[in-house]
Amino acid sequence: MRGVVLREVGRPVEVSDELTLRPPGPGQVRVRLRAAGVCHSDLSMCDGTLPAQLPLVPGHEGAGEVVELGPGVSGPPVGTHVILSWIPPCGSCFFCLGGQPNLCTAARASTAAPTLRLGDGPAHAALGVGCFAEETVVDARAAVPIPDDVPFDVAAVVGCAVLTGVGAVINTARVRPGSSVAVIGCGGVGINVIQGAALAGAATVLAVDRLSAKLEAVRLFGATHTATPDGLADAVKELTEGRGFDYAFEVVGRAATIRQAWDATRRGGATVVVGAGSFSEQVTFTAGELFAGERRLLGCVYGSGDVRTDFVRMLRLWRAGRLDLDGLISTRITLDGVGEAFTAMTSGRVIRSLVTF
Ligand code: APR
Ligand code: ZN
Ligand code: ZN
């Protein structure tokens, strides 16, 4: 089959037709991809910001159709439409049983052995799903059923950007109606933080991005104010009487923007780190400031969500006209366009490029 392959970190991705899949084993299903969004974390794996095993088939924001079940697998049945979850909750580990399935520690176990081959050697599916290929073999629990009438493109973006962004607001931070919110980084994920904040009833939603093109798009998703990073301090003065925002979301994944988000958070407020940053970059805080202002610094994985219930919850909000998912998709591409889509994402020309098959 065809798929996008990264052979070496820092090199451009290429499309290969020498990929093959092992048949699904016990606990696994084979899924034919129908749509897959290009997320910044894919680029971060390809450029070395996030760790990845090589050769890699990137892509972790996808939707498709179940086409084969492994031995003994009871479902979802062949033909079911699914969103792929890049953390399949095992349902029985400490975190799953404790209500935090997004932190499941068994999530990668069933796909630890490569299901993919490139020529004669193994290849690795990004985050156990590898959506930039025609088909994928995944943990059966990574294939989360959705209603048949949901378009695959809308379903795909729910698989990462929407749950991560909206979940950060409603699950991680639990933003209260009437709050003030700042969002630093208005890409595919950040825009979902913005529309999540609007959904949660935030009174002020400040969108911050270094690209002016992004600051135009955000108004349609519920931002009430916009600023460039240089204008953030002034916005804090004007919009919060200098106190800082009730919540500041960092959706870039860099030390500098985490620090900016913290500095824009009021005493007693919360800074939420949504961006997936490098494991080697340091962020500096003094001991005093961590204690004195009683600010909370929160990490956020997959919007603190439970994919088993939250994917369809997002789709219900879309159906009700409360979340704009169609507007997230700027352009439709083929597998051959993924390399260019990385460039378009970095330059800010698109919110999401969507691979269709
Ligand atoms: N200050 C403000 N905005 C910035 C800065 C900065 N220093 N650097 C980048 N940005 C903006 C970009 O202009 C872009 O609009 O952040 C946005 C990032 O958006 P995308 O590239 O579309 O990335 P996205 O897919 O939204 O992911 C954002 O979340 O899941 C993680 O790994 C992902 O860390 C990444 C983050
Ligand atoms: Zn992602
Ligand atoms: Zn688990």
PDB file of C-alpha atoms in Angstrom, residues 65-341:
ATOM      1  CA  GLU A  65     -13.687   2.165   8.367  1.00  0.00           C
ATOM      2  CA  VAL A  66     -12.976  -1.167  10.082  1.00  0.00           C
ATOM      3  CA  VAL A  67     -12.162  -3.768   7.397  1.00  0.00           C
ATOM      4  CA  GLU A  68     -10.805  -6.771   9.351  1.00  0.00           C
ATOM      5  CA  LEU A  69     -10.817  -8.068  12.937  1.00  0.00           C
ATOM      6  CA  GLY A  70      -7.967 -10.005  14.510  1.00  0.00           C
ATOM      7  CA  PRO A  71      -8.545 -13.487  15.970  1.00  0.00           C
ATOM      8  CA  GLY A  72     -10.969 -13.402  18.881  1.00  0.00           C
ATOM      9  CA  VAL A  73     -11.737  -9.689  18.536  1.00  0.00           C
ATOM     10  CA  SER A  74     -15.411  -9.020  19.173  1.00  0.00           C
ATOM     11  CA  GLY A  75     -15.624  -5.536  17.678  1.00  0.00           C
ATOM     12  CA  PRO A  76     -16.107  -2.959  16.415  1.00  0.00           C
ATOM     13  CA  PRO A  77     -17.623  -4.978  13.536  1.00  0.00           C
ATOM     14  CA  VAL A  78     -16.347  -4.777   9.974  1.00  0.00           C
ATOM     15  CA  GLY A  79     -17.876  -1.737   8.278  1.00  0.00           C
ATOM     16  CA  THR A  80     -18.032   0.388  11.446  1.00  0.00           C
ATOM     17  CA  HIS A  81     -16.945   3.998  10.986  1.00  0.00           C
ATOM     18  CA  VAL A  82     -14.330   4.957  13.549  1.00  0.00           C
ATOM     19  CA  ILE A  83     -12.142   7.773  14.770  1.00  0.00           C
ATOM     20  CA  LEU A  84      -8.634   6.585  15.621  1.00  0.00           C
ATOM     21  CA  SER A  85      -7.488   7.361  19.132  1.00  0.00           C
ATOM     22  CA  TRP A  86      -3.745   7.855  19.635  1.00  0.00           C
ATOM     23  CA  ILE A  87      -4.214   6.760  23.234  1.00  0.00           C
ATOM     24  CA  PRO A  88      -6.455   3.654  23.335  1.00  0.00           C
ATOM     25  CA  PRO A  89      -7.621   3.290  26.946  1.00  0.00           C
ATOM     26  CA  CYS A  90      -7.013  -0.255  28.224  1.00  0.00           C
ATOM     27  CA  GLY A  91      -9.825   0.140  30.739  1.00  0.00           C
ATOM     28  CA  SER A  92      -8.044  -1.653  33.552  1.00  0.00           C
ATOM     29  CA  CYS A  93      -4.806   0.162  34.490  1.00  0.00           C
ATOM     30  CA  PHE A  94      -4.466   2.509  37.465  1.00  0.00           C
ATOM     31  CA  PHE A  95      -5.237   5.567  35.317  1.00  0.00           C
ATOM     32  CA  CYS A  96      -8.154   4.095  33.372  1.00  0.00           C
ATOM     33  CA  LEU A  97      -9.782   2.858  36.567  1.00  0.00           C
ATOM     34  CA  GLY A  98      -9.121   6.209  38.221  1.00  0.00           C
ATOM     35  CA  GLY A  99     -10.951   8.203  35.543  1.00  0.00           C
ATOM     36  CA  GLN A 100      -7.896   9.444  33.619  1.00  0.00           C
ATOM     37  CA  PRO A 101      -7.873   7.172  30.537  1.00  0.00           C
ATOM     38  CA  ASN A 102      -5.907   9.808  28.577  1.00  0.00           C
ATOM     39  CA  LEU A 103      -2.928   8.814  30.751  1.00  0.00           C
ATOM     40  CA  CYS A 104      -3.384   5.045  30.205  1.00  0.00           C
ATOM     41  CA  THR A 105      -0.048   3.340  30.757  1.00  0.00           C
ATOM     42  CA  ALA A 106      -0.948   0.219  28.760  1.00  0.00           C
ATOM     43  CA  ALA A 107      -2.014   2.201  25.710  1.00  0.00           C
ATOM     44  CA  ARG A 108       0.962   1.386  23.503  1.00  0.00           C
ATOM     45  CA  ALA A 109       1.488  -2.220  24.597  1.00  0.00           C
ATOM     46  CA  SER A 110      -0.627  -3.956  21.955  1.00  0.00           C
ATOM     47  CA  THR A 111       1.023  -2.087  19.076  1.00  0.00           C
ATOM     48  CA  ALA A 112       4.554  -2.137  20.502  1.00  0.00           C
ATOM     49  CA  ALA A 113       5.491  -4.813  17.952  1.00  0.00           C
ATOM     50  CA  PRO A 114       5.506  -3.064  14.555  1.00  0.00           C
ATOM     51  CA  THR A 115       2.439  -3.844  12.449  1.00  0.00           C
ATOM     52  CA  LEU A 116       4.044  -2.196   9.412  1.00  0.00           C
ATOM     53  CA  ARG A 117       6.862  -3.152   7.075  1.00  0.00           C
ATOM     54  CA  LEU A 118       8.755  -0.976   4.641  1.00  0.00           C
ATOM     55  CA  GLY A 119      10.393  -3.232   2.076  1.00  0.00           C
ATOM     56  CA  ASP A 120      12.097  -6.005   4.100  1.00  0.00           C
ATOM     57  CA  GLY A 121      12.311  -4.176   7.425  1.00  0.00           C
ATOM     58  CA  PRO A 122       9.927  -3.011  10.163  1.00  0.00           C
ATOM     59  CA  ALA A 123       8.333   0.432  10.099  1.00  0.00           C
ATOM     60  CA  HIS A 124       6.562   2.273  12.908  1.00  0.00           C
ATOM     61  CA  ALA A 125       3.074   3.774  13.007  1.00  0.00           C
ATOM     62  CA  ALA A 126       3.113   7.175  14.724  1.00  0.00           C
ATOM     63  CA  LEU A 127       1.487   6.935  18.177  1.00  0.00           C
ATOM     64  CA  GLY A 128       0.259   3.432  17.338  1.00  0.00           C
ATOM     65  CA  VAL A 129      -2.028   4.663  14.550  1.00  0.00           C
ATOM     66  CA  GLY A 130       0.082   5.922  11.555  1.00  0.00           C
ATOM     67  CA  CYS A 131      -2.759   7.646   9.708  1.00  0.00           C
ATOM     68  CA  PHE A 132      -0.828   8.820   6.626  1.00  0.00           C
ATOM     69  CA  ALA A 133      -1.189   5.440   4.924  1.00  0.00           C
ATOM     70  CA  GLU A 134      -4.062   3.797   3.103  1.00  0.00           C
ATOM     71  CA  GLU A 135      -4.620   1.308   5.926  1.00  0.00           C
ATOM     72  CA  THR A 136      -3.455   0.722   9.475  1.00  0.00           C
ATOM     73  CA  VAL A 137      -3.558  -2.086  12.032  1.00  0.00           C
ATOM     74  CA  VAL A 138      -4.370  -0.756  15.506  1.00  0.00           C
ATOM     75  CA  ASP A 139      -5.403  -1.831  18.988  1.00  0.00           C
ATOM     76  CA  ALA A 140      -9.143  -2.527  18.700  1.00  0.00           C
ATOM     77  CA  ARG A 141      -9.682   0.045  21.455  1.00  0.00           C
ATOM     78  CA  ALA A 142      -8.038   2.701  19.279  1.00  0.00           C
ATOM     79  CA  ALA A 143     -10.909   2.337  16.803  1.00  0.00           C
ATOM     80  CA  VAL A 144     -13.713   4.318  18.428  1.00  0.00           C
ATOM     81  CA  PRO A 145     -17.120   3.894  16.735  1.00  0.00           C
ATOM     82  CA  ILE A 146     -19.009   6.940  15.482  1.00  0.00           C
ATOM     83  CA  PRO A 147     -22.360   7.276  13.678  1.00  0.00           C
ATOM     84  CA  ASP A 148     -22.315   6.355   9.955  1.00  0.00           C
ATOM     85  CA  ASP A 149     -23.659   9.687   8.787  1.00  0.00           C
ATOM     86  CA  VAL A 150     -20.753  11.787  10.146  1.00  0.00           C
ATOM     87  CA  PRO A 151     -18.490  12.853   7.271  1.00  0.00           C
ATOM     88  CA  PHE A 152     -15.009  11.341   7.615  1.00  0.00           C
ATOM     89  CA  ASP A 153     -13.258  14.706   7.290  1.00  0.00           C
ATOM     90  CA  VAL A 154     -15.128  16.177  10.239  1.00  0.00           C
ATOM     91  CA  ALA A 155     -14.531  12.964  12.193  1.00  0.00           C
ATOM     92  CA  ALA A 156     -10.782  13.046  11.506  1.00  0.00           C
ATOM     93  CA  VAL A 157     -10.135  16.442  13.095  1.00  0.00           C
ATOM     94  CA  VAL A 158     -11.998  15.353  16.219  1.00  0.00           C
ATOM     95  CA  GLY A 159      -9.290  12.671  16.625  1.00  0.00           C
ATOM     96  CA  CYS A 160      -6.666  15.167  17.805  1.00  0.00           C
ATOM     97  CA  ALA A 161      -7.185  18.930  17.373  1.00  0.00           C
ATOM     98  CA  VAL A 162     -10.786  19.147  18.551  1.00  0.00           C
ATOM     99  CA  LEU A 163     -10.625  16.859  21.573  1.00  0.00           C
ATOM    100  CA  THR A 164      -7.242  18.302  22.604  1.00  0.00           C
ATOM    101  CA  GLY A 165      -8.341  21.928  22.284  1.00  0.00           C
ATOM    102  CA  VAL A 166     -11.939  21.796  23.466  1.00  0.00           C
ATOM    103  CA  GLY A 167     -11.036  19.208  26.120  1.00  0.00           C
ATOM    104  CA  ALA A 168      -8.323  21.491  27.511  1.00  0.00           C
ATOM    105  CA  VAL A 169     -11.053  24.010  28.283  1.00  0.00           C
ATOM    106  CA  ILE A 170     -13.916  21.831  29.470  1.00  0.00           C
ATOM    107  CA  ASN A 171     -12.014  18.898  31.017  1.00  0.00           C
ATOM    108  CA  THR A 172      -8.554  20.124  32.059  1.00  0.00           C
ATOM    109  CA  ALA A 173      -9.288  23.701  33.132  1.00  0.00           C
ATOM    110  CA  ARG A 174     -13.085  23.468  33.561  1.00  0.00           C
ATOM    111  CA  VAL A 175     -13.491  27.098  32.541  1.00  0.00           C
ATOM    112  CA  ARG A 176     -16.454  28.719  34.266  1.00  0.00           C
ATOM    113  CA  PRO A 177     -18.948  30.952  32.458  1.00  0.00           C
ATOM    114  CA  GLY A 178     -17.963  34.615  32.606  1.00  0.00           C
ATOM    115  CA  SER A 179     -14.226  33.891  32.792  1.00  0.00           C
ATOM    116  CA  SER A 180     -11.404  35.650  30.993  1.00  0.00           C
ATOM    117  CA  VAL A 181      -9.260  33.428  28.796  1.00  0.00           C
ATOM    118  CA  ALA A 182      -6.059  33.998  26.818  1.00  0.00           C
ATOM    119  CA  VAL A 183      -4.948  31.529  24.143  1.00  0.00           C
ATOM    120  CA  ILE A 184      -1.344  31.699  22.930  1.00  0.00           C
ATOM    121  CA  GLY A 185      -0.926  29.937  19.578  1.00  0.00           C
ATOM    122  CA  CYS A 186      -3.922  29.875  17.250  1.00  0.00           C
ATOM    123  CA  GLY A 187      -3.269  26.875  15.006  1.00  0.00           C
ATOM    124  CA  GLY A 188      -5.503  23.848  14.557  1.00  0.00           C
ATOM    125  CA  VAL A 189      -5.405  23.063  18.275  1.00  0.00           C
ATOM    126  CA  GLY A 190      -5.453  26.670  19.574  1.00  0.00           C
ATOM    127  CA  ILE A 191      -8.537  27.531  17.517  1.00  0.00           C
ATOM    128  CA  ASN A 192     -10.297  24.666  19.260  1.00  0.00           C
ATOM    129  CA  VAL A 193      -9.268  26.080  22.621  1.00  0.00           C
ATOM    130  CA  ILE A 194     -10.836  29.355  21.452  1.00  0.00           C
ATOM    131  CA  GLN A 195     -14.104  27.754  20.389  1.00  0.00           C
ATOM    132  CA  GLY A 196     -14.092  25.629  23.542  1.00  0.00           C
ATOM    133  CA  ALA A 197     -13.758  28.798  25.622  1.00  0.00           C
ATOM    134  CA  ALA A 198     -16.650  30.397  23.752  1.00  0.00           C
ATOM    135  CA  LEU A 199     -18.693  27.224  24.294  1.00  0.00           C
ATOM    136  CA  ALA A 200     -17.891  27.289  28.019  1.00  0.00           C
ATOM    137  CA  GLY A 201     -19.245  30.828  28.241  1.00  0.00           C
ATOM    138  CA  ALA A 202     -15.999  32.763  28.667  1.00  0.00           C
ATOM    139  CA  ALA A 203     -16.722  36.489  28.611  1.00  0.00           C
ATOM    140  CA  THR A 204     -13.318  37.488  27.243  1.00  0.00           C
ATOM    141  CA  VAL A 205     -11.321  35.332  24.848  1.00  0.00           C
ATOM    142  CA  LEU A 206      -8.005  36.864  23.804  1.00  0.00           C
ATOM    143  CA  ALA A 207      -6.309  35.132  20.869  1.00  0.00           C
ATOM    144  CA  VAL A 208      -2.526  35.616  20.639  1.00  0.00           C
ATOM    145  CA  ASP A 209      -0.478  34.609  17.609  1.00  0.00           C
ATOM    146  CA  ARG A 210       2.586  35.942  15.877  1.00  0.00           C
ATOM    147  CA  LEU A 211       0.905  35.629  12.467  1.00  0.00           C
ATOM    148  CA  SER A 212      -1.692  38.264  11.587  1.00  0.00           C
ATOM    149  CA  ALA A 213      -3.481  35.859   9.209  1.00  0.00           C
ATOM    150  CA  LYS A 214      -4.321  33.667  12.217  1.00  0.00           C
ATOM    151  CA  LEU A 215      -5.668  36.636  14.143  1.00  0.00           C
ATOM    152  CA  GLU A 216      -8.259  37.259  11.431  1.00  0.00           C
ATOM    153  CA  ALA A 217      -9.538  33.681  11.381  1.00  0.00           C
ATOM    154  CA  VAL A 218      -9.977  33.429  15.164  1.00  0.00           C
ATOM    155  CA  ARG A 219     -12.892  35.880  15.331  1.00  0.00           C
ATOM    156  CA  LEU A 220     -15.087  33.346  13.519  1.00  0.00           C
ATOM    157  CA  PHE A 221     -14.388  30.831  16.293  1.00  0.00           C
ATOM    158  CA  GLY A 222     -15.326  33.127  19.154  1.00  0.00           C
ATOM    159  CA  ALA A 223     -12.246  35.208  20.008  1.00  0.00           C
ATOM    160  CA  THR A 224     -13.371  38.565  21.379  1.00  0.00           C
ATOM    161  CA  HIS A 225      -9.926  40.219  21.203  1.00  0.00           C
ATOM    162  CA  THR A 226      -6.615  39.585  19.435  1.00  0.00           C
ATOM    163  CA  ALA A 227      -2.979  40.478  20.063  1.00  0.00           C
ATOM    164  CA  THR A 228       0.481  39.711  18.775  1.00  0.00           C
ATOM    165  CA  PRO A 229       2.960  38.372  21.384  1.00  0.00           C
ATOM    166  CA  ASP A 230       4.402  41.904  21.675  1.00  0.00           C
ATOM    167  CA  GLY A 231       0.953  43.255  22.450  1.00  0.00           C
ATOM    168  CA  LEU A 232       0.148  40.708  25.131  1.00  0.00           C
ATOM    169  CA  ALA A 233       1.292  42.797  28.098  1.00  0.00           C
ATOM    170  CA  ASP A 234      -0.876  45.721  26.944  1.00  0.00           C
ATOM    171  CA  ALA A 235      -3.831  43.379  26.470  1.00  0.00           C
ATOM    172  CA  VAL A 236      -3.408  42.145  30.067  1.00  0.00           C
ATOM    173  CA  LYS A 237      -3.584  45.777  31.235  1.00  0.00           C
ATOM    174  CA  GLU A 238      -6.590  46.669  29.105  1.00  0.00           C
ATOM    175  CA  LEU A 239      -8.685  43.531  29.423  1.00  0.00           C
ATOM    176  CA  THR A 240      -7.941  42.473  33.019  1.00  0.00           C
ATOM    177  CA  GLU A 241      -6.967  45.728  34.729  1.00  0.00           C
ATOM    178  CA  GLY A 242      -3.440  44.354  34.873  1.00  0.00           C
ATOM    179  CA  ARG A 243      -4.406  41.353  37.002  1.00  0.00           C
ATOM    180  CA  GLY A 244      -3.954  38.702  34.337  1.00  0.00           C
ATOM    181  CA  PHE A 245      -6.405  36.229  32.836  1.00  0.00           C
ATOM    182  CA  ASP A 246      -8.377  33.643  34.805  1.00  0.00           C
ATOM    183  CA  TYR A 247      -6.971  31.036  32.403  1.00  0.00           C
ATOM    184  CA  ALA A 248      -4.078  31.193  29.921  1.00  0.00           C
ATOM    185  CA  PHE A 249      -3.627  28.336  27.469  1.00  0.00           C
ATOM    186  CA  GLU A 250      -0.257  27.718  25.819  1.00  0.00           C
ATOM    187  CA  VAL A 251      -0.821  25.975  22.480  1.00  0.00           C
ATOM    188  CA  VAL A 252       2.592  26.244  20.820  1.00  0.00           C
ATOM    189  CA  GLY A 253       4.814  23.905  22.824  1.00  0.00           C
ATOM    190  CA  ARG A 254       7.764  26.229  23.535  1.00  0.00           C
ATOM    191  CA  ALA A 255       9.395  27.425  26.765  1.00  0.00           C
ATOM    192  CA  ALA A 256       9.023  31.094  25.846  1.00  0.00           C
ATOM    193  CA  THR A 257       5.279  30.844  25.233  1.00  0.00           C
ATOM    194  CA  ILE A 258       4.737  28.786  28.398  1.00  0.00           C
ATOM    195  CA  ARG A 259       6.434  31.584  30.305  1.00  0.00           C
ATOM    196  CA  GLN A 260       4.280  34.198  28.514  1.00  0.00           C
ATOM    197  CA  ALA A 261       1.129  32.261  29.380  1.00  0.00           C
ATOM    198  CA  TRP A 262       2.181  32.088  33.034  1.00  0.00           C
ATOM    199  CA  ASP A 263       2.925  35.826  33.090  1.00  0.00           C
ATOM    200  CA  ALA A 264      -0.529  36.511  31.600  1.00  0.00           C
ATOM    201  CA  THR A 265      -2.299  34.439  34.304  1.00  0.00           C
ATOM    202  CA  ARG A 266      -3.808  36.205  37.314  1.00  0.00           C
ATOM    203  CA  ARG A 267      -3.084  35.303  40.931  1.00  0.00           C
ATOM    204  CA  GLY A 268      -5.196  32.245  41.689  1.00  0.00           C
ATOM    205  CA  GLY A 269      -5.695  31.536  37.986  1.00  0.00           C
ATOM    206  CA  ALA A 270      -4.553  28.610  35.875  1.00  0.00           C
ATOM    207  CA  THR A 271      -1.954  28.232  33.125  1.00  0.00           C
ATOM    208  CA  VAL A 272      -2.623  25.219  30.912  1.00  0.00           C
ATOM    209  CA  VAL A 273       0.182  23.730  28.785  1.00  0.00           C
ATOM    210  CA  VAL A 274      -1.535  22.200  25.746  1.00  0.00           C
ATOM    211  CA  GLY A 275       1.383  22.424  23.291  1.00  0.00           C
ATOM    212  CA  ALA A 276       3.544  19.302  23.069  1.00  0.00           C
ATOM    213  CA  GLY A 277       7.032  20.642  23.708  1.00  0.00           C
ATOM    214  CA  SER A 278      10.478  19.079  23.697  1.00  0.00           C
ATOM    215  CA  PHE A 279      11.684  16.982  26.646  1.00  0.00           C
ATOM    216  CA  SER A 280      14.949  18.948  26.772  1.00  0.00           C
ATOM    217  CA  GLU A 281      13.787  22.572  26.699  1.00  0.00           C
ATOM    218  CA  GLN A 282      13.754  24.195  30.159  1.00  0.00           C
ATOM    219  CA  VAL A 283      11.186  26.682  31.440  1.00  0.00           C
ATOM    220  CA  THR A 284      12.346  28.910  34.288  1.00  0.00           C
ATOM    221  CA  PHE A 285      10.243  29.849  37.314  1.00  0.00           C
ATOM    222  CA  THR A 286      11.433  31.237  40.614  1.00  0.00           C
ATOM    223  CA  ALA A 287      10.533  29.281  43.745  1.00  0.00           C
ATOM    224  CA  GLY A 288       8.688  32.301  45.105  1.00  0.00           C
ATOM    225  CA  GLU A 289       6.445  32.887  42.138  1.00  0.00           C
ATOM    226  CA  LEU A 290       5.319  29.270  42.057  1.00  0.00           C
ATOM    227  CA  PHE A 291       4.099  29.601  45.615  1.00  0.00           C
ATOM    228  CA  ALA A 292       3.106  33.194  46.164  1.00  0.00           C
ATOM    229  CA  GLY A 293       0.423  33.814  43.573  1.00  0.00           C
ATOM    230  CA  GLU A 294      -1.305  30.480  44.033  1.00  0.00           C
ATOM    231  CA  ARG A 295      -1.370  30.059  40.266  1.00  0.00           C
ATOM    232  CA  ARG A 296      -1.930  26.555  38.981  1.00  0.00           C
ATOM    233  CA  LEU A 297       0.282  25.176  36.224  1.00  0.00           C
ATOM    234  CA  LEU A 298      -1.522  22.323  34.454  1.00  0.00           C
ATOM    235  CA  GLY A 299      -0.295  19.870  31.848  1.00  0.00           C
ATOM    236  CA  CYS A 300      -2.828  18.641  29.325  1.00  0.00           C
ATOM    237  CA  VAL A 301      -2.710  15.382  27.353  1.00  0.00           C
ATOM    238  CA  TYR A 302      -5.397  14.791  24.729  1.00  0.00           C
ATOM    239  CA  GLY A 303      -7.649  17.386  26.361  1.00  0.00           C
ATOM    240  CA  SER A 304      -7.828  15.257  29.538  1.00  0.00           C
ATOM    241  CA  GLY A 305     -10.502  13.439  27.567  1.00  0.00           C
ATOM    242  CA  ASP A 306     -12.010   9.992  27.462  1.00  0.00           C
ATOM    243  CA  VAL A 307     -12.138   9.083  23.781  1.00  0.00           C
ATOM    244  CA  ARG A 308     -14.852   6.488  24.454  1.00  0.00           C
ATOM    245  CA  THR A 309     -17.335   9.237  25.315  1.00  0.00           C
ATOM    246  CA  ASP A 310     -15.741  12.517  24.254  1.00  0.00           C
ATOM    247  CA  PHE A 311     -15.404  11.857  20.493  1.00  0.00           C
ATOM    248  CA  VAL A 312     -19.153  11.485  20.116  1.00  0.00           C
ATOM    249  CA  ARG A 313     -19.717  14.335  22.567  1.00  0.00           C
ATOM    250  CA  MET A 314     -17.711  16.624  20.227  1.00  0.00           C
ATOM    251  CA  LEU A 315     -19.715  15.348  17.250  1.00  0.00           C
ATOM    252  CA  ARG A 316     -23.001  16.095  19.027  1.00  0.00           C
ATOM    253  CA  LEU A 317     -21.821  19.655  19.637  1.00  0.00           C
ATOM    254  CA  TRP A 318     -20.911  19.929  15.949  1.00  0.00           C
ATOM    255  CA  ARG A 319     -24.341  18.647  14.904  1.00  0.00           C
ATOM    256  CA  ALA A 320     -25.977  21.159  17.207  1.00  0.00           C
ATOM    257  CA  GLY A 321     -24.008  23.963  15.541  1.00  0.00           C
ATOM    258  CA  ARG A 322     -22.048  24.679  18.731  1.00  0.00           C
ATOM    259  CA  LEU A 323     -18.622  23.671  17.345  1.00  0.00           C
ATOM    260  CA  ASP A 324     -17.393  24.607  13.868  1.00  0.00           C
ATOM    261  CA  LEU A 325     -15.451  21.618  12.560  1.00  0.00           C
ATOM    262  CA  ASP A 326     -15.928  22.223   8.829  1.00  0.00           C
ATOM    263  CA  GLY A 327     -14.256  25.627   9.198  1.00  0.00           C
ATOM    264  CA  LEU A 328     -11.087  23.991  10.557  1.00  0.00           C
ATOM    265  CA  ILE A 329     -10.388  22.296   7.233  1.00  0.00           C
ATOM    266  CA  SER A 330      -8.603  24.803   5.002  1.00  0.00           C
ATOM    267  CA  THR A 331      -7.579  22.469   2.203  1.00  0.00           C
ATOM    268  CA  ARG A 332      -7.901  18.850   1.091  1.00  0.00           C
ATOM    269  CA  ILE A 333      -4.769  17.078  -0.126  1.00  0.00           C
ATOM    270  CA  THR A 334      -3.530  13.600  -1.042  1.00  0.00           C
ATOM    271  CA  LEU A 335      -0.726  11.658   0.645  1.00  0.00           C
ATOM    272  CA  ASP A 336       1.684  13.309  -1.817  1.00  0.00           C
ATOM    273  CA  GLY A 337       0.862  16.705  -0.299  1.00  0.00           C
ATOM    274  CA  VAL A 338       1.852  16.014   3.322  1.00  0.00           C
ATOM    275  CA  GLY A 339       5.375  17.478   2.970  1.00  0.00           C
ATOM    276  CA  GLU A 340       3.929  20.688   1.549  1.00  0.00           C
ATOM    277  CA  ALA A 341       1.234  20.698   4.221  1.00  0.00           C
TER     278      ALA A 341
END
